[in-house]
mmCIF file of C-alpha atoms in Angstrom:
data_model
loop_
_atom_site.group_PDB
_atom_site.id
_atom_site.type_symbol
_atom_site.label_atom_id
_atom_site.label_comp_id
_atom_site.label_asym_id
_atom_site.label_seq_id
_atom_site.Cartn_x
_atom_site.Cartn_y
_atom_site.Cartn_z
ATOM 1 C CA MET A 1 152.950 172.472 132.181
ATOM 2 C CA ASP A 2 156.235 170.868 131.349
ATOM 3 C CA LEU A 3 157.968 171.427 135.071
ATOM 4 C CA MET A 4 154.482 169.876 136.449
ATOM 5 C CA MET A 5 155.142 165.992 134.085
ATOM 6 C CA LYS A 6 158.711 166.738 134.133
ATOM 7 C CA ASN A 7 157.992 165.845 137.799
ATOM 8 C CA GLY A 8 155.167 162.926 137.421
ATOM 9 C CA VAL A 9 152.998 165.276 138.415
ATOM 10 C CA TYR A 10 150.058 165.345 136.188
ATOM 11 C CA PRO A 11 147.622 168.042 134.616
ATOM 12 C CA ASP A 12 143.698 167.193 135.610
ATOM 13 C CA THR A 13 140.741 168.774 134.307
ATOM 14 C CA VAL A 14 141.032 171.752 137.174
ATOM 15 C CA THR A 15 143.577 172.066 136.456
ATOM 16 C CA TYR A 16 143.720 172.594 131.940
ATOM 17 C CA SER A 17 140.065 175.418 133.110
ATOM 18 C CA THR A 18 142.258 176.944 135.235
ATOM 19 C CA LEU A 19 144.559 177.483 132.380
ATOM 20 C CA LEU A 20 142.568 177.752 129.667
ATOM 21 C CA HIS A 21 140.492 180.793 132.004
ATOM 22 C CA GLY A 22 143.243 182.654 132.463
ATOM 23 C CA TYR A 23 143.900 183.486 129.046
ATOM 24 C CA CYS A 24 140.073 183.726 128.710
ATOM 25 C CA SER A 25 140.325 186.298 131.155
ATOM 26 C CA ARG A 26 142.967 187.979 128.591
ATOM 27 C CA GLY A 27 141.385 187.811 126.091
ATOM 28 C CA LYS A 28 143.728 184.999 124.687
ATOM 29 C CA VAL A 29 141.301 183.476 123.083
ATOM 30 C CA PHE A 30 143.606 180.995 120.813
ATOM 31 C CA GLU A 31 145.743 180.443 123.880
ATOM 32 C CA ALA A 32 143.025 178.781 125.028
ATOM 33 C CA LYS A 33 141.257 177.051 122.607
ATOM 34 C CA SER A 34 145.374 175.660 122.529
ATOM 35 C CA VAL A 35 144.909 174.726 126.277
ATOM 36 C CA LEU A 36 140.907 173.326 125.537
ATOM 37 C CA ARG A 37 142.724 171.030 122.667
ATOM 38 C CA GLU A 38 146.149 169.941 124.156
ATOM 39 C CA MET A 39 143.741 168.763 127.087
ATOM 40 C CA ILE A 40 142.509 166.125 125.071
ATOM 41 C CA ARG A 41 144.737 164.935 123.366
ATOM 42 C CA ASN A 42 145.920 163.987 126.116
ATOM 43 C CA ASP A 43 143.182 161.997 127.566
ATOM 44 C CA CYS A 44 141.934 164.913 130.142
ATOM 45 C CA GLN A 45 138.282 165.730 129.141
ATOM 46 C CA PRO A 46 136.459 168.619 129.483
ATOM 47 C CA ASN A 47 133.969 169.411 131.846
ATOM 48 C CA THR A 48 130.781 171.582 131.626
ATOM 49 C CA TYR A 49 133.187 174.610 133.238
ATOM 50 C CA THR A 50 136.152 173.840 130.660
ATOM 51 C CA CYS A 51 133.403 174.113 128.145
ATOM 52 C CA ASN A 52 131.224 177.334 129.536
ATOM 53 C CA THR A 53 134.690 179.123 129.401
ATOM 54 C CA LEU A 54 135.960 179.383 126.053
ATOM 55 C CA LEU A 55 132.066 179.643 125.017
ATOM 56 C CA ASP A 56 131.514 182.521 126.867
ATOM 57 C CA SER A 57 134.925 184.173 124.829
ATOM 58 C CA LEU A 58 133.906 183.510 122.332
ATOM 59 C CA TRP A 59 130.347 185.086 122.480
ATOM 60 C CA LYS A 60 132.108 188.221 123.637
ATOM 61 C CA GLU A 61 134.773 188.170 121.378
ATOM 62 C CA GLY A 62 132.202 187.981 118.004
ATOM 63 C CA ARG A 63 133.721 184.848 117.278
ATOM 64 C CA THR A 64 129.840 183.501 117.102
ATOM 65 C CA LEU A 65 130.787 180.692 114.170
ATOM 66 C CA GLU A 66 132.740 179.082 116.442
ATOM 67 C CA ALA A 67 130.687 180.014 119.842
ATOM 68 C CA GLU A 68 128.085 178.093 117.786
ATOM 69 C CA GLU A 69 130.792 175.098 116.218
ATOM 70 C CA MET A 70 130.959 175.124 119.512
ATOM 71 C CA LEU A 71 127.891 174.204 121.062
ATOM 72 C CA GLN A 72 127.089 171.805 117.995
ATOM 73 C CA LYS A 73 130.785 169.516 119.562
ATOM 74 C CA MET A 74 128.986 169.877 123.103
ATOM 75 C CA ASN A 75 126.187 168.040 121.522
ATOM 76 C CA GLU A 76 128.460 165.594 119.797
ATOM 77 C CA LYS A 77 129.852 164.620 123.436
ATOM 78 C CA CYS A 78 126.698 164.615 125.234
ATOM 79 C CA TYR A 79 126.134 168.126 127.169
ATOM 80 C CA GLN A 80 123.398 168.785 129.063
ATOM 81 C CA PRO A 81 122.302 172.497 128.744
ATOM 82 C CA ASP A 82 122.086 174.223 132.269
ATOM 83 C CA THR A 83 121.555 177.165 133.602
ATOM 84 C CA VAL A 84 124.871 178.594 133.007
ATOM 85 C CA ILE A 85 124.758 177.705 129.193
ATOM 86 C CA CYS A 86 121.768 179.195 128.879
ATOM 87 C CA ASN A 87 122.427 182.271 129.979
ATOM 88 C CA ILE A 88 126.204 181.965 128.309
ATOM 89 C CA VAL A 89 124.158 181.200 124.753
ATOM 90 C CA VAL A 90 121.679 184.018 125.164
ATOM 91 C CA ASN A 91 124.013 187.049 126.688
ATOM 92 C CA GLY A 92 126.345 186.014 123.492
ATOM 93 C CA LEU A 93 123.115 185.526 120.888
ATOM 94 C CA CYS A 94 122.553 189.761 122.008
ATOM 95 C CA ARG A 95 125.950 190.389 122.847
ATOM 96 C CA ASN A 96 126.095 189.833 118.366
ATOM 97 C CA GLY A 97 122.969 191.596 117.147
ATOM 98 C CA GLU A 98 120.664 188.144 116.661
ATOM 99 C CA LEU A 99 118.310 189.077 119.045
ATOM 100 C CA ASN A 100 114.830 186.516 117.205
ATOM 101 C CA LYS A 101 117.340 183.641 117.478
ATOM 102 C CA ALA A 102 117.517 184.769 121.575
ATOM 103 C CA ARG A 103 114.456 185.499 122.369
ATOM 104 C CA PHE A 104 113.283 181.827 120.788
ATOM 105 C CA LEU A 105 115.656 181.210 122.839
ATOM 106 C CA ILE A 106 114.050 181.899 125.854
ATOM 107 C CA CYS A 107 110.903 181.037 124.565
ATOM 108 C CA LEU A 108 111.993 177.722 124.444
ATOM 109 C CA MET A 109 113.170 178.147 127.619
ATOM 110 C CA GLU A 110 109.614 179.444 129.133
ATOM 111 C CA SER A 111 107.484 176.901 127.475
ATOM 112 C CA HIS A 112 109.469 174.319 130.017
ATOM 113 C CA ARG A 113 110.997 172.087 126.892
ATOM 114 C CA GLN A 114 113.575 169.968 127.635
ATOM 115 C CA LEU A 115 115.811 171.767 125.853
ATOM 116 C CA GLN A 116 119.137 170.124 124.736
ATOM 117 C CA LEU A 117 122.777 171.374 123.429
ATOM 118 C CA MET A 118 121.583 170.522 119.245
ATOM 119 C CA ASP A 119 118.669 173.819 120.275
ATOM 120 C CA PHE A 120 121.654 176.134 120.974
ATOM 121 C CA ALA A 121 123.121 174.179 117.355
ATOM 122 C CA LYS A 122 119.986 174.790 115.409
ATOM 123 C CA LEU A 123 119.680 177.992 116.391
ATOM 124 C CA GLY A 124 122.810 179.256 113.686
ATOM 125 C CA GLY A 125 121.141 177.583 110.455
#
């Protein structure tokens, strides 16, 4: 990216998200989080896809505390949960042995209740 910026081409959300996805797909969550920090530092706001990509990787790596912290940050930034986020969280909870939390979340979804990311963040408590 240094070469891009040196030539006057600045990365945008798609550029950062693509790079972040590449790191996540190789299990390099540390590097992906570094890309996210750089993105924010450069006043480029992550979108839902960016967050979902990192969130999914955190769950897959068993980094549940970091995943729950990310949900909290997403809530603070007013991201709204969609089907993709719900699937990522339920899958992550199941993968990490948190079946009761996953069932609770599914019950919330089945009740057609308007979910907020705060609902997800509270599951960690």
